[in-house]
Structures are given as C-alpha cells and as structure tokens.
PDB file of C-alpha atoms in Angstrom:
ATOM      1  CA  UNK A 172      76.345 -24.664 -84.293  1.00  0.00           C
ATOM      2  CA  UNK A 173      74.397 -27.888 -83.810  1.00  0.00           C
ATOM      3  CA  UNK A 174      74.531 -27.464 -80.035  1.00  0.00           C
ATOM      4  CA  UNK A 175      73.184 -23.909 -80.363  1.00  0.00           C
ATOM      5  CA  UNK A 176      70.238 -25.125 -82.484  1.00  0.00           C
ATOM      6  CA  UNK A 177      69.485 -27.815 -79.922  1.00  0.00           C
ATOM      7  CA  UNK A 178      69.610 -25.272 -77.080  1.00  0.00           C
ATOM      8  CA  UNK A 179      67.295 -22.891 -78.950  1.00  0.00           C
ATOM      9  CA  UNK A 180      64.912 -25.738 -79.743  1.00  0.00           C
ATOM     10  CA  UNK A 181      64.650 -26.876 -76.118  1.00  0.00           C
ATOM     11  CA  UNK A 182      64.346 -23.272 -74.903  1.00  0.00           C
ATOM     12  CA  UNK A 183      61.437 -22.818 -77.307  1.00  0.00           C
ATOM     13  CA  UNK A 184      59.878 -26.065 -76.072  1.00  0.00           C
ATOM     14  CA  UNK A 185      60.241 -24.919 -72.438  1.00  0.00           C
ATOM     15  CA  UNK A 186      58.537 -21.605 -73.225  1.00  0.00           C
ATOM     16  CA  UNK A 187      55.699 -23.348 -75.065  1.00  0.00           C
ATOM     17  CA  UNK A 188      55.200 -25.793 -72.179  1.00  0.00           C
ATOM     18  CA  UNK A 189      55.119 -22.968 -69.606  1.00  0.00           C
ATOM     19  CA  UNK A 190      52.606 -21.076 -71.746  1.00  0.00           C
ATOM     20  CA  UNK A 191      50.559 -24.264 -72.092  1.00  0.00           C
ATOM     21  CA  UNK A 192      50.451 -24.838 -68.331  1.00  0.00           C
ATOM     22  CA  UNK A 193      49.536 -21.220 -67.520  1.00  0.00           C
ATOM     23  CA  UNK A 194      46.850 -21.117 -70.196  1.00  0.00           C
ATOM     24  CA  UNK A 195      45.400 -24.461 -69.126  1.00  0.00           C
ATOM     25  CA  UNK A 196      45.214 -23.346 -65.477  1.00  0.00           C
ATOM     26  CA  UNK A 197      43.541 -20.108 -66.605  1.00  0.00           C
ATOM     27  CA  UNK A 198      40.930 -22.003 -68.618  1.00  0.00           C
ATOM     28  CA  UNK A 199      40.320 -24.639 -65.939  1.00  0.00           C
ATOM     29  CA  UNK A 200      39.622 -21.922 -63.361  1.00  0.00           C
ATOM     30  CA  UNK A 201      36.512 -20.687 -65.194  1.00  0.00           C
ATOM     31  CA  UNK A 202      33.430 -20.417 -62.991  1.00  0.00           C
ATOM     32  CA  UNK A 203      29.820 -20.859 -64.141  1.00  0.00           C
ATOM     33  CA  UNK A 204      29.942 -17.375 -65.711  1.00  0.00           C
ATOM     34  CA  UNK A 205      33.032 -18.179 -67.852  1.00  0.00           C
ATOM     35  CA  UNK A 206      35.249 -15.894 -65.780  1.00  0.00           C
ATOM     36  CA  UNK A 207      38.513 -17.116 -64.242  1.00  0.00           C
ATOM     37  CA  UNK A 208      38.630 -16.951 -60.461  1.00  0.00           C
ATOM     38  CA  UNK A 209      41.532 -17.784 -58.162  1.00  0.00           C
ATOM     39  CA  UNK A 210      40.324 -17.648 -54.552  1.00  0.00           C
ATOM     40  CA  UNK A 211      39.310 -14.041 -53.914  1.00  0.00           C
ATOM     41  CA  UNK A 212      40.859 -12.808 -57.184  1.00  0.00           C
ATOM     42  CA  UNK A 213      39.008 -12.605 -60.491  1.00  0.00           C
ATOM     43  CA  UNK A 214      40.611 -12.162 -63.906  1.00  0.00           C
ATOM     44  CA  UNK A 215      38.241 -10.289 -66.163  1.00  0.00           C
ATOM     45  CA  UNK A 216      38.931  -9.714 -69.849  1.00  0.00           C
ATOM     46  CA  UNK A 217      37.029  -6.662 -71.050  1.00  0.00           C
ATOM     47  CA  UNK A 218      35.227  -7.553 -74.282  1.00  0.00           C
ATOM     48  CA  UNK A 219      33.337  -4.252 -74.395  1.00  0.00           C
ATOM     49  CA  UNK A 220      34.031  -0.728 -73.175  1.00  0.00           C
ATOM     50  CA  UNK A 221      32.612   0.003 -69.717  1.00  0.00           C
ATOM     51  CA  UNK A 222      32.964   3.634 -68.562  1.00  0.00           C
ATOM     52  CA  UNK A 223      36.577   3.752 -67.207  1.00  0.00           C
ATOM     53  CA  UNK A 224      37.716   0.475 -68.768  1.00  0.00           C
ATOM     54  CA  UNK A 225      38.570  -0.048 -72.427  1.00  0.00           C
ATOM     55  CA  UNK A 226      37.940  -3.073 -74.587  1.00  0.00           C
ATOM     56  CA  UNK A 227      40.968  -5.373 -74.340  1.00  0.00           C
ATOM     57  CA  UNK A 228      41.923  -4.444 -70.774  1.00  0.00           C
ATOM     58  CA  UNK A 229      42.652  -7.182 -68.247  1.00  0.00           C
ATOM     59  CA  UNK A 230      41.188  -6.461 -64.827  1.00  0.00           C
ATOM     60  CA  UNK A 231      42.428  -8.162 -61.686  1.00  0.00           C
ATOM     61  CA  UNK A 232      39.596  -7.724 -59.198  1.00  0.00           C
ATOM     62  CA  UNK A 233      39.962  -8.581 -55.514  1.00  0.00           C
ATOM     63  CA  UNK A 234      36.766  -9.470 -53.672  1.00  0.00           C
ATOM     64  CA  UNK A 235      36.423  -7.800 -50.300  1.00  0.00           C
ATOM     65  CA  UNK A 236      34.278  -8.993 -47.382  1.00  0.00           C
ATOM     66  CA  UNK A 237      30.532  -8.449 -47.626  1.00  0.00           C
ATOM     67  CA  UNK A 238      30.535  -5.927 -44.786  1.00  0.00           C
ATOM     68  CA  UNK A 239      32.809  -3.513 -46.673  1.00  0.00           C
ATOM     69  CA  UNK A 240      30.263  -2.695 -49.396  1.00  0.00           C
ATOM     70  CA  UNK A 241      28.383   0.547 -48.821  1.00  0.00           C
ATOM     71  CA  UNK A 242      25.995   2.857 -50.639  1.00  0.00           C
ATOM     72  CA  UNK A 243      27.696   4.658 -53.511  1.00  0.00           C
ATOM     73  CA  UNK A 244      30.326   1.987 -54.215  1.00  0.00           C
ATOM     74  CA  UNK A 245      30.927   1.151 -57.866  1.00  0.00           C
ATOM     75  CA  UNK A 246      31.064  -2.632 -58.226  1.00  0.00           C
ATOM     76  CA  UNK A 247      31.448  -5.349 -60.827  1.00  0.00           C
ATOM     77  CA  UNK A 248      28.796  -8.065 -60.657  1.00  0.00           C
ATOM     78  CA  UNK A 249      27.365 -10.997 -62.580  1.00  0.00           C
ATOM     79  CA  UNK A 250      24.181  -9.860 -64.309  1.00  0.00           C
ATOM     80  CA  UNK A 251      22.024 -12.990 -64.203  1.00  0.00           C
ATOM     81  CA  UNK A 252      18.885 -11.224 -65.417  1.00  0.00           C
ATOM     82  CA  UNK A 253      19.893 -11.562 -69.063  1.00  0.00           C
ATOM     83  CA  UNK A 254      19.901 -14.787 -71.069  1.00  0.00           C
ATOM     84  CA  UNK A 255      23.700 -14.726 -71.272  1.00  0.00           C
ATOM     85  CA  UNK A 256      25.973 -14.637 -68.257  1.00  0.00           C
ATOM     86  CA  UNK A 257      27.366 -11.143 -68.441  1.00  0.00           C
ATOM     87  CA  UNK A 258      29.617  -9.165 -66.169  1.00  0.00           C
ATOM     88  CA  UNK A 259      28.193  -5.751 -65.446  1.00  0.00           C
ATOM     89  CA  UNK A 260      29.268  -2.633 -63.620  1.00  0.00           C
ATOM     90  CA  UNK A 261      27.141  -0.356 -61.466  1.00  0.00           C
ATOM     91  CA  UNK A 262      26.593   1.741 -58.376  1.00  0.00           C
ATOM     92  CA  UNK A 263      25.048   0.479 -55.127  1.00  0.00           C
ATOM     93  CA  UNK A 264      21.973   2.538 -54.190  1.00  0.00           C
ATOM     94  CA  UNK A 265      20.983   0.605 -51.071  1.00  0.00           C
ATOM     95  CA  UNK A 266      22.455  -2.120 -48.877  1.00  0.00           C
ATOM     96  CA  UNK A 267      19.952  -4.537 -47.318  1.00  0.00           C
ATOM     97  CA  UNK A 268      21.824  -5.706 -44.243  1.00  0.00           C
ATOM     98  CA  UNK A 269      21.076  -9.171 -42.920  1.00  0.00           C
ATOM     99  CA  UNK A 270      22.960 -10.074 -39.729  1.00  0.00           C
ATOM    100  CA  UNK A 271      22.162 -13.819 -40.053  1.00  0.00           C
ATOM    101  CA  UNK A 272      23.083 -14.171 -43.729  1.00  0.00           C
ATOM    102  CA  UNK A 273      24.783 -12.243 -46.502  1.00  0.00           C
ATOM    103  CA  UNK A 274      23.744  -8.748 -47.476  1.00  0.00           C
ATOM    104  CA  UNK A 275      21.892  -7.943 -50.661  1.00  0.00           C
ATOM    105  CA  UNK A 276      22.212  -4.793 -52.706  1.00  0.00           C
ATOM    106  CA  UNK A 277      19.889  -2.643 -54.775  1.00  0.00           C
ATOM    107  CA  UNK A 278      21.737  -1.257 -57.767  1.00  0.00           C
ATOM    108  CA  UNK A 279      21.198   2.066 -59.559  1.00  0.00           C
ATOM    109  CA  UNK A 280      18.656   0.531 -61.980  1.00  0.00           C
ATOM    110  CA  UNK A 281      16.629  -1.052 -59.108  1.00  0.00           C
ATOM    111  CA  UNK A 282      18.284  -4.404 -59.838  1.00  0.00           C
ATOM    112  CA  UNK A 283      18.368  -6.595 -56.697  1.00  0.00           C
ATOM    113  CA  UNK A 284      21.737  -8.250 -56.296  1.00  0.00           C
ATOM    114  CA  UNK A 285      22.869 -10.912 -53.834  1.00  0.00           C
ATOM    115  CA  UNK A 286      26.384 -10.988 -52.399  1.00  0.00           C
ATOM    116  CA  UNK A 287      27.303 -14.156 -54.308  1.00  0.00           C
ATOM    117  CA  UNK A 288      26.919 -12.287 -57.617  1.00  0.00           C
ATOM    118  CA  UNK A 289      29.295  -9.492 -56.625  1.00  0.00           C
ATOM    119  CA  UNK A 290      32.802  -9.688 -58.083  1.00  0.00           C
ATOM    120  CA  UNK A 291      34.366  -6.702 -56.336  1.00  0.00           C
ATOM    121  CA  UNK A 292      34.661  -2.942 -55.952  1.00  0.00           C
ATOM    122  CA  UNK A 293      36.288  -0.718 -58.526  1.00  0.00           C
ATOM    123  CA  UNK A 294      38.674   0.501 -55.810  1.00  0.00           C
ATOM    124  CA  UNK A 295      40.164  -3.009 -55.663  1.00  0.00           C
ATOM    125  CA  UNK A 296      40.869  -3.332 -59.404  1.00  0.00           C
ATOM    126  CA  UNK A 297      44.252  -3.458 -61.089  1.00  0.00           C
ATOM    127  CA  UNK A 298      44.070  -2.660 -64.802  1.00  0.00           C
ATOM    128  CA  UNK A 299      46.515  -4.083 -67.349  1.00  0.00           C
ATOM    129  CA  UNK A 300      45.855  -2.197 -70.577  1.00  0.00           C
ATOM    130  CA  UNK A 301      45.822  -4.347 -73.708  1.00  0.00           C
ATOM    131  CA  UNK A 302      46.749  -7.586 -71.925  1.00  0.00           C
ATOM    132  CA  UNK A 303      43.136  -8.763 -71.920  1.00  0.00           C
ATOM    133  CA  UNK A 304      42.978  -8.685 -75.717  1.00  0.00           C
ATOM    134  CA  UNK A 305      46.070 -10.895 -75.912  1.00  0.00           C
ATOM    135  CA  UNK A 306      44.779 -13.290 -73.244  1.00  0.00           C
ATOM    136  CA  UNK A 307      41.337 -13.432 -74.848  1.00  0.00           C
ATOM    137  CA  UNK A 308      42.915 -14.205 -78.225  1.00  0.00           C
ATOM    138  CA  UNK A 309      45.189 -16.930 -76.835  1.00  0.00           C
ATOM    139  CA  UNK A 310      42.355 -18.499 -74.816  1.00  0.00           C
ATOM    140  CA  UNK A 311      40.054 -18.826 -77.842  1.00  0.00           C
ATOM    141  CA  UNK A 312      39.290 -22.371 -79.014  1.00  0.00           C
ATOM    142  CA  UNK A 313      41.242 -22.383 -82.278  1.00  0.00           C
ATOM    143  CA  UNK A 314      44.274 -20.558 -80.934  1.00  0.00           C
ATOM    144  CA  UNK A 315      44.336 -22.900 -77.920  1.00  0.00           C
ATOM    145  CA  UNK A 316      44.348 -25.798 -80.360  1.00  0.00           C
ATOM    146  CA  UNK A 317      47.279 -24.396 -82.334  1.00  0.00           C
ATOM    147  CA  UNK A 318      49.271 -23.051 -79.354  1.00  0.00           C
ATOM    148  CA  UNK A 319      48.680 -25.821 -76.810  1.00  0.00           C
ATOM    149  CA  UNK A 320      47.407 -29.054 -78.305  1.00  0.00           C
ATOM    150  CA  UNK A 321      49.326 -29.260 -81.578  1.00  0.00           C
ATOM    151  CA  UNK A 322      52.760 -28.260 -80.141  1.00  0.00           C
ATOM    152  CA  UNK A 323      52.369 -30.840 -77.373  1.00  0.00           C
ATOM    153  CA  UNK A 324      51.381 -33.450 -79.957  1.00  0.00           C
ATOM    154  CA  UNK A 325      54.429 -32.577 -82.074  1.00  0.00           C
ATOM    155  CA  UNK A 326      56.670 -32.703 -78.998  1.00  0.00           C
ATOM    156  CA  UNK A 327      55.222 -36.100 -78.066  1.00  0.00           C
ATOM    157  CA  UNK A 328      55.847 -37.467 -81.565  1.00  0.00           C
ATOM    158  CA  UNK A 329      59.392 -36.069 -81.544  1.00  0.00           C
ATOM    159  CA  UNK A 330      60.111 -37.608 -78.139  1.00  0.00           C
ATOM    160  CA  UNK A 331      58.690 -40.913 -79.379  1.00  0.00           C
ATOM    161  CA  UNK A 332      60.998 -40.695 -82.402  1.00  0.00           C
ATOM    162  CA  UNK A 333      64.002 -40.028 -80.127  1.00  0.00           C
ATOM    163  CA  UNK A 334      63.055 -43.005 -77.948  1.00  0.00           C
ATOM    164  CA  UNK A 335      62.779 -45.316 -80.963  1.00  0.00           C
ATOM    165  CA  UNK A 336      66.169 -44.204 -82.325  1.00  0.00           C
ATOM    166  CA  UNK A 337      67.783 -44.736 -78.914  1.00  0.00           C
ATOM    167  CA  UNK A 338      66.237 -48.207 -78.676  1.00  0.00           C
ATOM    168  CA  UNK A 339      67.560 -49.067 -82.138  1.00  0.00           C
ATOM    169  CA  UNK A 340      71.048 -47.887 -81.126  1.00  0.00           C
ATOM    170  CA  UNK A 341      70.913 -49.943 -77.946  1.00  0.00           C
ATOM    171  CA  UNK A 342      69.740 -53.010 -79.871  1.00  0.00           C
ATOM    172  CA  UNK A 343      72.743 -52.847 -82.240  1.00  0.00           C
TER     173      UNK A 343
END
C-alpha cells in the first residue's frame, strides 16, 4: 500500500513537471503581440468569436511564403492600428507586389498591411475546439502561479526535507 502511494505521488509529480515545462515553453514563446509562435507555426487562442471560429478555440496557423498570398484570400493578421495588439481576420483586396522586398496587402477595409504582420491563411489553420479556453485559463497569471510555481516550490521543499533526513541517517 505504501509503495502504491509513493508510485502515485511520483506519477503526479511527473505529470505536474511535464505540464510546467510545456506551459513555460508556451509562455516564453510569446512574440511582441502576446501570441505564441514556434517557427512558422502560431498558436492562437480565440478570446472572441470571429466568423468561422468560436470563442475558446485553439488555432494552429501555419505561415506560408509571401508569394502564395493572392487576392481573395482570408488571412489572420496583427492589427497594429488599434492601441492594443489585436489579432484580426480579413480578406485581401489587393496585393502590392514588390520584387525587391516583401509584398504588402490592402485588406477589405482599405487597411494597408505589410507581410510581417500576416499570421497566415485560413486554409492553413487547424482548429481544436475548446482547447483554447483551457490553455488560456492555464496560462493566466494566477493559475500559472498555482499550477507551476507553487507545486515546484512544494516539490523543492519536499526534496530538501528528504535530503536532510538522509543526511541525518548517514550521520548516525
């Protein structure tokens, strides 16, 4: 019975540590717009409903090369015109091709958009319904404190306690 409790305890600790590492990597990969990016992949947690995507969805968006964007494509982009950094969604009305540099795009509301603000096309999106709400909840400041920081602190104190008891046994 005691061995089973110990096994369950260490299994729980292993799960918490794996969750801690994954969550920390997710949070450390935030860009200047507070969106996690991993190379050409972007993880986007939907905090509002945007046409085909519900609040709480997790979108995995793959960025395609600049030359693949064409008129009529629906794209996700960083809307830097507002005071807050917001991810927006819209249709490309015109592509301003520049052979020496990156292309720029004119969106449906006459918003001029550079290539560096484009996240990706809607065709290259994988949707995980409801997962974004869970990830957004876990990644919040207070939940991160209680799921990551405090369990690691408790584990550290427990390991310190085990070390001290082993040292006392060795001393006797």
